[in-house]
Coordinates of C-alpha atoms in Angstrom, one line a residue:
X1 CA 184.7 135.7 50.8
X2 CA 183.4 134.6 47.2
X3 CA 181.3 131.8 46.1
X4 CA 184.7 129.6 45.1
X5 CA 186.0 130.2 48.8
X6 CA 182.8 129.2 50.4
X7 CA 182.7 126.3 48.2
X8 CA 186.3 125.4 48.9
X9 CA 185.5 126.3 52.9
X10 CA 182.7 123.2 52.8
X11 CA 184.4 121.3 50.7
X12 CA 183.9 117.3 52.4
X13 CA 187.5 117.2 52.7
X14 CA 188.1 120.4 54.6
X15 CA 185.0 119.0 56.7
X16 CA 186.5 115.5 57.2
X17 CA 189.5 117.2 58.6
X18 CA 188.2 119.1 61.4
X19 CA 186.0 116.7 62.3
X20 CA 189.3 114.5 62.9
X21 CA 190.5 117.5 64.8
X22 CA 187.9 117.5 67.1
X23 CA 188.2 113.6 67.4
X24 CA 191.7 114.0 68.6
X25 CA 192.7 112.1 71.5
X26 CA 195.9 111.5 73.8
X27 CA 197.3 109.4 76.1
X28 CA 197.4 111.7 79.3
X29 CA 199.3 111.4 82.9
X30 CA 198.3 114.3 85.9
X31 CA 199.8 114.6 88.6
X32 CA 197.5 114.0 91.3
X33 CA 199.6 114.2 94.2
X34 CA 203.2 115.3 95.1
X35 CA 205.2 116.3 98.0
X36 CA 205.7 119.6 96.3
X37 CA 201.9 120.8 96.3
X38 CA 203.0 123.4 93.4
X39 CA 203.0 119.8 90.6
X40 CA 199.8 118.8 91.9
X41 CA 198.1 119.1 88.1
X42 CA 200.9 119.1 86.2
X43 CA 199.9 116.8 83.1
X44 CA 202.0 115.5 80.0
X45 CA 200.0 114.1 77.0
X46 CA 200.6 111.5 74.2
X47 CA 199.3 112.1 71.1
X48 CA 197.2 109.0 69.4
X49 CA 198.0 108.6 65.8
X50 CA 197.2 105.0 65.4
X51 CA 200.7 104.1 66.0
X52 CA 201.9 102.1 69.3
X53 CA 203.0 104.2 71.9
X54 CA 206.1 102.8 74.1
X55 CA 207.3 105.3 76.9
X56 CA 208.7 104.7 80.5
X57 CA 207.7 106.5 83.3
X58 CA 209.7 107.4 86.3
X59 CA 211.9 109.9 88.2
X60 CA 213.4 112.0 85.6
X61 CA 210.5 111.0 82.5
X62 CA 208.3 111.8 80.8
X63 CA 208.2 115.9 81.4
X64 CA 205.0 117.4 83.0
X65 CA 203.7 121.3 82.3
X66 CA 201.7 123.2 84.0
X67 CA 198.4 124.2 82.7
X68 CA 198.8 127.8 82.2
X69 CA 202.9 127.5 80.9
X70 CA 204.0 129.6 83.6
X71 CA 207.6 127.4 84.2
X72 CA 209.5 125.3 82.3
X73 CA 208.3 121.6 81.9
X74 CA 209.5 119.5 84.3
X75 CA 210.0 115.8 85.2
X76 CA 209.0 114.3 88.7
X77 CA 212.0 114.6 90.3
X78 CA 211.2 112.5 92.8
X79 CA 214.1 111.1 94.7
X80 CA 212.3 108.1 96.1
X81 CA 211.3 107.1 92.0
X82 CA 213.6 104.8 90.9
X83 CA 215.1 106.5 87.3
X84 CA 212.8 104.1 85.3
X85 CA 209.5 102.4 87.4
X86 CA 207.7 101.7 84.6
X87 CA 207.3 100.7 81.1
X88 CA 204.3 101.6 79.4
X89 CA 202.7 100.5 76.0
X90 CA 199.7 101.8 73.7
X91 CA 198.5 99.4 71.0
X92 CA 195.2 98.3 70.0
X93 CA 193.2 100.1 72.3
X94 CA 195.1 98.6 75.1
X95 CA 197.5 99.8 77.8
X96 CA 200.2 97.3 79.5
X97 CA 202.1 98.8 82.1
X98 CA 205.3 96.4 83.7
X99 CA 206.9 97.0 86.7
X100 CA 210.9 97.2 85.9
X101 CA 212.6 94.7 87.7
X102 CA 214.5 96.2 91.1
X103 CA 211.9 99.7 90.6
X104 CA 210.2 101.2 93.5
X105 CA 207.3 100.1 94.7
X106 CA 204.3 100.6 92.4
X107 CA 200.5 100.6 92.7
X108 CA 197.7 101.1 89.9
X109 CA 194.2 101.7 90.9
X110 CA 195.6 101.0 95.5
X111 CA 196.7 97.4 94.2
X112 CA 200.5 96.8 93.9
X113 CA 201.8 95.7 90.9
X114 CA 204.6 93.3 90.2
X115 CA 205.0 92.5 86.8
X116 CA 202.7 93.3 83.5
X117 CA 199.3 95.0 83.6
X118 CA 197.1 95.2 80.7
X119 CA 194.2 97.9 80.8
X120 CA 190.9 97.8 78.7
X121 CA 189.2 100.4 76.9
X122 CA 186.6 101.2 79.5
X123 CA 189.4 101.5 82.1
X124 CA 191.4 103.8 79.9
X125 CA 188.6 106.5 78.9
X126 CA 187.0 106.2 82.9
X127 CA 190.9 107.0 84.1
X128 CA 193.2 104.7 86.6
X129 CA 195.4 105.9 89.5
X130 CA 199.7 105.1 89.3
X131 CA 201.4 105.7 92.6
X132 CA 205.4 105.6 92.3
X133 CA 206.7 105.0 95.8
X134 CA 205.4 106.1 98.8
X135 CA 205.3 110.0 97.4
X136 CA 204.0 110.4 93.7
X137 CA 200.5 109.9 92.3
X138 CA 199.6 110.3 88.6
X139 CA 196.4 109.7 86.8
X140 CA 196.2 108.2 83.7
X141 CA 193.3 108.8 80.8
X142 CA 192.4 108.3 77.6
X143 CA 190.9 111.8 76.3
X144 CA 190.7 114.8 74.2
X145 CA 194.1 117.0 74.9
X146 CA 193.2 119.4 77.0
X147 CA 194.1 123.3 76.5
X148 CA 195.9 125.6 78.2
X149 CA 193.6 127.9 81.1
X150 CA 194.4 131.8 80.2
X151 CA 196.5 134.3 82.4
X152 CA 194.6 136.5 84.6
X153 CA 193.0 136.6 87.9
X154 CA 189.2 136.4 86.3
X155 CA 190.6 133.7 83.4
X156 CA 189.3 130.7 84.9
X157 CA 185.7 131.9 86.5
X158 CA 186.8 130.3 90.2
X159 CA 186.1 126.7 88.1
X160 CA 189.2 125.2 88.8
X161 CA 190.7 121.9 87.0
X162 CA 193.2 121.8 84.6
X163 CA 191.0 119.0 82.4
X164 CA 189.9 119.3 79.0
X165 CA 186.2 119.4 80.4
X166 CA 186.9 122.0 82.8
X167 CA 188.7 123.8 79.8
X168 CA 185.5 123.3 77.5
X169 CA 183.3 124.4 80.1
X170 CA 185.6 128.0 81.0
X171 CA 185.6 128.8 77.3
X172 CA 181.5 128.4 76.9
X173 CA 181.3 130.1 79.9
X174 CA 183.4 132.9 78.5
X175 CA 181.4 133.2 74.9
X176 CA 178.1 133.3 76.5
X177 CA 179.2 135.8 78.7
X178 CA 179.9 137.7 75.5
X179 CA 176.1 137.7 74.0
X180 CA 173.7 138.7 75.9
X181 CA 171.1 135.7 75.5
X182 CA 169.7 134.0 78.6
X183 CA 171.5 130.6 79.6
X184 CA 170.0 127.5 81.0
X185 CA 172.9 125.6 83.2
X186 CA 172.6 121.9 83.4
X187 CA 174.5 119.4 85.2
X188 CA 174.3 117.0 88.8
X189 CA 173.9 118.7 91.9
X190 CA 177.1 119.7 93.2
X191 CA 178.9 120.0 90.1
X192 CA 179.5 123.9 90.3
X193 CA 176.2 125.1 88.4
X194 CA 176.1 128.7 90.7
X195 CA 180.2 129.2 90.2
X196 CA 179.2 128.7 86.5
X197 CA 176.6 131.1 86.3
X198 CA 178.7 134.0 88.5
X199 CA 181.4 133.4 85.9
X200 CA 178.6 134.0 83.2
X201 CA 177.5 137.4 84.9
X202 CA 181.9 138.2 85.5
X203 CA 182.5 137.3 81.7
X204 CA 179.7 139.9 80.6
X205 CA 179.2 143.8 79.9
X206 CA 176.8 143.0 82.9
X207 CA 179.3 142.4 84.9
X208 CA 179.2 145.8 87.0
X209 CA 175.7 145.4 87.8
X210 CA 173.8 143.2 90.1
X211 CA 174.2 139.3 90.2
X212 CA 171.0 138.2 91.7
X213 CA 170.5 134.9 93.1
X214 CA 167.0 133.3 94.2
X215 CA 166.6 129.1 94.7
X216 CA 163.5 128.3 93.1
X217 CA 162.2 125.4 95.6
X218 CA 162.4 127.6 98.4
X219 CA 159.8 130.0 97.0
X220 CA 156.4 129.0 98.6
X221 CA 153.6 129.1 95.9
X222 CA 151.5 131.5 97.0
X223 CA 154.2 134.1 97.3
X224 CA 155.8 133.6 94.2
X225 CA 154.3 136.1 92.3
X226 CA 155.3 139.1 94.5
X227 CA 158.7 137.4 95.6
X228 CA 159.2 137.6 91.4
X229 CA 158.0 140.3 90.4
X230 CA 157.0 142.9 93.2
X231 CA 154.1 144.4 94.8
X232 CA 152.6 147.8 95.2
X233 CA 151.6 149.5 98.2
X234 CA 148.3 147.7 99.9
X235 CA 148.8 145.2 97.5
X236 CA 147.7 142.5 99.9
X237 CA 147.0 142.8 104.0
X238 CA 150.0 144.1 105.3
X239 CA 152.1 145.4 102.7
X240 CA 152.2 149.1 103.9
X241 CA 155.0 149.8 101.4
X242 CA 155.8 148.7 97.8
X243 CA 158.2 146.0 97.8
X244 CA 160.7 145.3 94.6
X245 CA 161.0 141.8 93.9
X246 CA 163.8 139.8 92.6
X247 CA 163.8 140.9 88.8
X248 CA 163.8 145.0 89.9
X249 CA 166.7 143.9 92.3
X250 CA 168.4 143.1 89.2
X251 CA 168.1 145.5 87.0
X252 CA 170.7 146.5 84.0
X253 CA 172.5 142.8 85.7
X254 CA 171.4 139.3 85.9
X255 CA 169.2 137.3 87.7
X256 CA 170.1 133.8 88.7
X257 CA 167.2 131.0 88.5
X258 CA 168.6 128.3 90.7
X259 CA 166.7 124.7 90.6
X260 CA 164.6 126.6 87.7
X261 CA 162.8 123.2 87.6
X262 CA 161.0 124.1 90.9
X263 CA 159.1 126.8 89.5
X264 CA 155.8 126.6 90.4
X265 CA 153.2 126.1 87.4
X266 CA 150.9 128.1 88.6
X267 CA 153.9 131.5 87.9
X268 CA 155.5 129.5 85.1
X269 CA 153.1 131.6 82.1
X270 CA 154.1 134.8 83.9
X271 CA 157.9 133.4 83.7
X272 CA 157.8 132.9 80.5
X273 CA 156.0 136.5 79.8
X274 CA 158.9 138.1 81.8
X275 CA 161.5 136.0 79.5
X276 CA 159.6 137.1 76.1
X277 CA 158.8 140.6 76.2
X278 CA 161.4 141.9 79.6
X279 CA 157.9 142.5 81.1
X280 CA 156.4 142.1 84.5
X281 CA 153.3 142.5 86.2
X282 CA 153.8 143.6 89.5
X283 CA 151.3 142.4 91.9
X284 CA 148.7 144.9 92.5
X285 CA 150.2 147.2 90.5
X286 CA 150.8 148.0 86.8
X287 CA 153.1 146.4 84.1
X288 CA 156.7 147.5 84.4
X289 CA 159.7 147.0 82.1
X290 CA 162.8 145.4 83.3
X291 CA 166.0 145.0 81.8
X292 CA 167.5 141.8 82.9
X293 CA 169.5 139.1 82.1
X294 CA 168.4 135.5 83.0
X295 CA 170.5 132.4 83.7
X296 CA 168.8 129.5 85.4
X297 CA 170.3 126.2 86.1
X298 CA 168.6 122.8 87.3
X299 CA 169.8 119.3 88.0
X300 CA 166.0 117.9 86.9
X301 CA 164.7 117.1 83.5
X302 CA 162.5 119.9 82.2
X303 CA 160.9 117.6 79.3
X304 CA 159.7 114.3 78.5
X305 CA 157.0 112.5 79.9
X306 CA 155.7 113.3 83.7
X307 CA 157.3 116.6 83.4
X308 CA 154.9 119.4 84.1
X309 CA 157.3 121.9 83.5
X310 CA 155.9 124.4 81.2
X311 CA 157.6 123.6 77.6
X312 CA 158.0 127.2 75.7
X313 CA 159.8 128.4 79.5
X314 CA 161.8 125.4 79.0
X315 CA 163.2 126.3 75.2
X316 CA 162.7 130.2 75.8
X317 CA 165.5 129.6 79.6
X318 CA 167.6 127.5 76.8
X319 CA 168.8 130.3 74.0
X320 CA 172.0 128.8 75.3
X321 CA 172.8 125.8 77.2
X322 CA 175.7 125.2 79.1
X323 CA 176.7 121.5 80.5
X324 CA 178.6 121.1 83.5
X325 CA 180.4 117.8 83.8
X326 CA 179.8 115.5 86.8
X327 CA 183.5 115.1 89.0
X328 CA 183.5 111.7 87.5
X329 CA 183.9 112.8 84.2
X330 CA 187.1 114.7 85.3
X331 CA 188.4 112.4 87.8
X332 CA 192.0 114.3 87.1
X333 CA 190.8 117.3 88.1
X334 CA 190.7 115.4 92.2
X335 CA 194.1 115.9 93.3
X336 CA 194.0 119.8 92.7
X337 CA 190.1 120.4 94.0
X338 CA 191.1 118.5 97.1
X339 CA 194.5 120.6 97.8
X340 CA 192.2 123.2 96.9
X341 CA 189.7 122.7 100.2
X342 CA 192.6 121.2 102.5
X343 CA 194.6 124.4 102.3
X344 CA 191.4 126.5 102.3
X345 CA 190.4 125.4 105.2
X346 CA 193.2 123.9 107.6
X347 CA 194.5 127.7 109.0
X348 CA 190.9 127.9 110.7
X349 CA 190.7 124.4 111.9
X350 CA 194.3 124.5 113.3
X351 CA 196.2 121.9 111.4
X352 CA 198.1 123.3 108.8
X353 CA 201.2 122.1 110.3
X354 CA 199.1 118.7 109.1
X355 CA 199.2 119.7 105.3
X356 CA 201.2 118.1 102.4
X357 CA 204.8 120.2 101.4
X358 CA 208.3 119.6 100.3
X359 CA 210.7 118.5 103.8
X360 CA 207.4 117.1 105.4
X361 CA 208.0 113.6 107.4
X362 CA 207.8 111.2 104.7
X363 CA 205.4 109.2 106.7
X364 CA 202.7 111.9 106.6
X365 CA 203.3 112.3 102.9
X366 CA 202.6 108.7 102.2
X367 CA 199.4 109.2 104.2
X368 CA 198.2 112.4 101.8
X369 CA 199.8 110.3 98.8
X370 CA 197.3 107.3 100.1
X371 CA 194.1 109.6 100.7
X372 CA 194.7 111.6 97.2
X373 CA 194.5 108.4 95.8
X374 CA 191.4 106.8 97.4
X375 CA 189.5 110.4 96.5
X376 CA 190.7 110.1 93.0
X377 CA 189.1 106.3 92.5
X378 CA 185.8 107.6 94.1
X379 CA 182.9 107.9 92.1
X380 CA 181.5 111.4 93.6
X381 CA 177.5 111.1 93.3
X382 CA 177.3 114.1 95.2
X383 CA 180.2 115.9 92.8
X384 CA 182.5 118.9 94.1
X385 CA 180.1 119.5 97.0
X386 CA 180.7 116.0 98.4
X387 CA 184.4 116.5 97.9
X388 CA 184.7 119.6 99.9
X389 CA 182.8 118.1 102.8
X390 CA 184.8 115.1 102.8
X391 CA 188.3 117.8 102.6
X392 CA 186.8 118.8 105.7
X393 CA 185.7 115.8 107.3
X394 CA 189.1 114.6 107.1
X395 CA 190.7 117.9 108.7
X396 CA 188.2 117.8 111.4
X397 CA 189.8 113.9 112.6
X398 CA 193.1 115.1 112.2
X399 CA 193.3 116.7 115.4
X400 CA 196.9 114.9 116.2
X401 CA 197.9 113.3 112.9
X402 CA 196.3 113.2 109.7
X403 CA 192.9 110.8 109.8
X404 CA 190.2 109.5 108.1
X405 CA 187.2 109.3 110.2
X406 CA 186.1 105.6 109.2
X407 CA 182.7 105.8 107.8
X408 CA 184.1 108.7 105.1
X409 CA 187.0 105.5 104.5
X410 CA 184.1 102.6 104.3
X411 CA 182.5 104.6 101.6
X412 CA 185.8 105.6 99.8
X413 CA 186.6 102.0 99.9
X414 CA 183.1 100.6 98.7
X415 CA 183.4 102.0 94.7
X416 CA 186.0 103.1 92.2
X417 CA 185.7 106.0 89.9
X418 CA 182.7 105.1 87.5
X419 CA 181.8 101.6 89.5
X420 CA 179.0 101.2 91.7
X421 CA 178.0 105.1 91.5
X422 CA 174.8 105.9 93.0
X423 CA 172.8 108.4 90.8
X424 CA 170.1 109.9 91.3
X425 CA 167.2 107.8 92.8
X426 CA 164.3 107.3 90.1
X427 CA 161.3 109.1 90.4
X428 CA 158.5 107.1 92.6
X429 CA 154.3 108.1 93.4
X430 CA 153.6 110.0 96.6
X431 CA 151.2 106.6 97.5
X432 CA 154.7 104.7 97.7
X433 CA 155.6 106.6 100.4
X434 CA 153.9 106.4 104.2
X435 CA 152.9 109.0 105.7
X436 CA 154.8 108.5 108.9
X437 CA 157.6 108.2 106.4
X438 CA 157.0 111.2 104.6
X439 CA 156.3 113.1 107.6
X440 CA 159.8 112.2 109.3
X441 CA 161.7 113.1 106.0
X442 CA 159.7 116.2 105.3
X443 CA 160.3 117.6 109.5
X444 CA 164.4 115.6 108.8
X445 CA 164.7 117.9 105.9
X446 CA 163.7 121.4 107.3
X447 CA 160.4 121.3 105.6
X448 CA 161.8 121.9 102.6
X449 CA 160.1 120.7 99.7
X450 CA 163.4 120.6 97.2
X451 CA 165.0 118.7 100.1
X452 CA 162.0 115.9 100.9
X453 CA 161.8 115.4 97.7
X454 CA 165.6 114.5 96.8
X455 CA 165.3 112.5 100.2
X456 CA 162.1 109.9 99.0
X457 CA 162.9 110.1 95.4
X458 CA 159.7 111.9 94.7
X459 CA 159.1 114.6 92.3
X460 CA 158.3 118.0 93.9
X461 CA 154.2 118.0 92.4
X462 CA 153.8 114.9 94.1
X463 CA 155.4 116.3 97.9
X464 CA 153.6 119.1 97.2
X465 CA 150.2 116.7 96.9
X466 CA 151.0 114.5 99.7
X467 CA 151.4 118.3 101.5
X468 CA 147.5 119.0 100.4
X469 CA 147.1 115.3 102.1
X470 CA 147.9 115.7 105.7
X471 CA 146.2 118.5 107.4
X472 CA 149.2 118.6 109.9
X473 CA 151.7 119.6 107.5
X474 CA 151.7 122.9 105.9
X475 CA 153.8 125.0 104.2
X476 CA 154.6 128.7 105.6
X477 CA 152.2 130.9 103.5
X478 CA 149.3 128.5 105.1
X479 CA 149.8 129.7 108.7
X480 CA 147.5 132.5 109.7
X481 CA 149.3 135.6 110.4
X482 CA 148.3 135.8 114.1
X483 CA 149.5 132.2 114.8
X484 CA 153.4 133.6 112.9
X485 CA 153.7 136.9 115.0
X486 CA 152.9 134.7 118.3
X487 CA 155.6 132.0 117.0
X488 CA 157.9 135.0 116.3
X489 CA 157.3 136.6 120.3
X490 CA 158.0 133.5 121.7
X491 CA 161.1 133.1 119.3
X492 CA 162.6 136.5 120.4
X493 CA 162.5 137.5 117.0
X494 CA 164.6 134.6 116.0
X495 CA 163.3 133.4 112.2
X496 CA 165.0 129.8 112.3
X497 CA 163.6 129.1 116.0
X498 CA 159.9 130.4 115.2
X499 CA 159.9 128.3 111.6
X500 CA 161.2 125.4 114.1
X501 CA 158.0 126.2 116.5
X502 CA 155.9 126.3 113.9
X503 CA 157.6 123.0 111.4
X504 CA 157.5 125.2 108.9
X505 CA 160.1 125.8 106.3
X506 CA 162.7 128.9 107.2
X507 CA 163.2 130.1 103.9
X508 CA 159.8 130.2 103.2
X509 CA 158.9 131.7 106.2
X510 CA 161.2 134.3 106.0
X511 CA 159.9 134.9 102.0
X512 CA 157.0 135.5 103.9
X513 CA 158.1 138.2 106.6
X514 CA 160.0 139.9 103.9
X515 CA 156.9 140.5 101.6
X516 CA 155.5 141.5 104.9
X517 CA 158.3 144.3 105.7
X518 CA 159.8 142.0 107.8
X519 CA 163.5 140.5 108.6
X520 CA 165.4 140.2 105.5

């Protein structure tokens, strides 16, 4: 390229006109749920080009595709749709949907409506439910278009969603599997931060080496270091052999940091050594090379004020960073996470005869049309995990007809999508919490320190201080070795029942036993 065409490339015009590319938005309608389960994320979009947009929507219009093109578009093809249910107009910002008169019964957001609707802004980019009849459900948003997932087994990284968030999050996922920098995953818990970074570690020339996984908070302190890193032979009382820690494991692949923002301080210079020069000291032993590939994810804030976490780590983890979107930012994506875990998981519970299909008894479609719907207004604080356990909530009460146990329905009920959320609670000092308080939420919680701390809204230094504070608590590194083998005799050999014995945390107990040559 010469100077000219570099000049021509950056011209403000040429500029002006991607950036309205990338501005793009449409008018878009998924299909959230259907009596034939294939539709359920089938989407047709609207382009937005400041001109009014009048449609209708009903049995045989508009036509939906599928998100990877594999059929012909198609329209609903409902027969309990009346040929026109709605009419549907775009101007000013604004949506007004009207009922046509003598239409089948219609519904936006579980309310019935009967004549003209007007929706805001807000309600527009946050998404609304449509239900046509007793069978159909479609969501409707105001977005960026979203593109089409690629063929292939492997194309979509097991992140599933048709959505143009899901689509932006496969396709970084796919070019920072291509470099080999390390990758710092962000996002809510339970959005899919581990299915992100597998897809990472598929998507690179690492792919046919090890993926590594280790959970930050469950590594006790005073392990850390030899959990990391390694230890020689008669490194420390006990350790009769060397022992490879989790960077040797994953050599020539990558190692996964989960809740990164656990890391103790007292390893996070040695992190950051490893990171820089792909160098580790292994405890009691010399320095040793490593070839490894990090991706870490958290769901904390690693900077800012009141954040000890150690700042070069924090920009040396983030060569890339990766976003992934809370549920409620992809509300469309619902209907097809949810068939997702309800045909996953029916077979083994014993009522697939239960699930959603074409030549079902239209009562029991109504019923999967009405619980699509009241997953698709939820708001999801706890994200895809939440989902999944509330797929499986409701298959567990549907022991002789499809049911949804009633506390799972109060709290479906109680907020729409984007209204009345919980988030995360705010961070509060360990003296704001009593001890018998702390205590029952610390034992409640496994003696997990991750876990208390999520519980009483405290940040992990300060459980970690009221720990140091109450000489009845400990954590599983603290218990003298004598007092663990007894725990473990009495246990039969069981891990989980001597960590029990001795209210200590399993997984730092059995970090413990490992460094020891112990149970895996």
């Amino acid at each position: 390229m010469n100077f000219q065409d570099r000049k021509e490339a950056t011209a403000p015009s040429l500029v002006a006109n991607l950036a309205a590319d990338y501005a793009g938005r449409v008018v878009g309608l998924t299909i959230l749920f259907h009596p034939d389960t294939r539709r359920i994320g089938h989407y047709c979009e609207w382009p937005l080009t400041g001109r009014a947009v009048t449609e209708s929507i009903g049995r045989y219009h508009p036509l939906f595709e599928s998100n990877r093109h594999e059929s012909a578009s198609e329209s609903l093809a409902e027969p309990h749709i009346s040929r026109e249910a709605l009419s549907f107009e775009y101007r000013d910002h604004r949506v007004v949907l009207e009922k046509i008169p003598g239409a089948c019964p219609c519904a936006v957001q579980g309310r019935e409506l009967s004549g003209r609707l007007q929706l805001e802004p807000t309600q527009l980019d946050r998404g609304v439910t449509l239900q046509l009849g007793h069978a159909v459900v479609l969501y409707l948003r105001i977005g960026p278009p979203r593109g089409a997932i690629a063929d292939g087994p492997e194309a979509d990284f097991g992140l599933l969603g048709g959505s143009a968030a899901m689509a932006r999050l496969r396709q970084q996922v796919a070019r920072a599997g291509a470099t080999d920098l390390d990758v710092l995953v962000l996002g809510e818990t339970g959005v899919g931060k581990e299915l992100t970074a597998a897809g990472i570690h598929r998507a690179s020339a690492r792919a046919g080496a090890p993926l590594v996984t280790i959970n930050m908070a469950a590594v006790p302190t005073q392990l850390a270091p030899a959990l990391l890193f390694g230890s020689a032979r008669g490194a420390y009382t006990g350790a009769a052999r060397a022992t490879p820690g989790y960077f040797q494991q994953a050599a020539g692949g990558t190692l996964f940091l989960d809740e990164v923002g656990a890391t103790p301080a007292e390893i996070q210079p040695q992190m950051l050594r490893a990171l820089q020069q792909r160098e580790i000291q292994v405890v009691g032993g010399a320095l040793e090379a490593v070839d490894v590939r990090i991706v870490a994810a958290t769901d904390a804030e690693l900077s800012g004020d009141g954040c000890d976490f150690n700042a070069a780590l924090r920009h040396r983890l983030g060569s890339i960073e990766i976003q992934v979107p809370a549920l409620r930012e992809h509300a469309e994506d619902v209907g097809e996470l949810l068939l997702h875990f309800i045909t996953g998981e029916a077979a083994s519970m014993g009522c697939a005869h239960l699930l959603p299909g074409v030549g079902r008894d239209e009562l029991l479609i109504a019923q999967w049309a009405e619980v699509f719907q009241l997953f698709a207004r939820y708001a999801w604080p706890g994200n895809i995990r939440e989902l999944g356990n509330a797929a499986r909530q409701v298959l567990v009460a549907s022991e002789y007809g499809l049911c949804v146990p009633a506390n799972l329905l109060a709290r479906l009920n109680q907020a729409e999508s984007g209204e009345g959320a919980s988030r995360e609670p705010s961070r509060r000092p360990a003296t704001a919490v009593d001890l018998e308080t702390f205590r029952a939420a610390y034992i409640d919680s496994g003696c997990e320190v991750a876990a208390t701390a999520r519980v009483l809204g405290m940040s992990r230094p300060a459980v970690y201080r009221r720990l140091d504070e109450m000489p009845d608590l400990r954590l599983a590194a603290d218990v003298p070795r004598a007092e663990v083998e007894a725990a473990l005799k009495t246990a039969g050999g069981d891990v989980r029942r001597a960590a029990r014995e001795l209210v200590v945390s399993y997984q730092g107990l059995k970090a413990r036993l490992r460094l020891a040559g112990g149970e895996e």
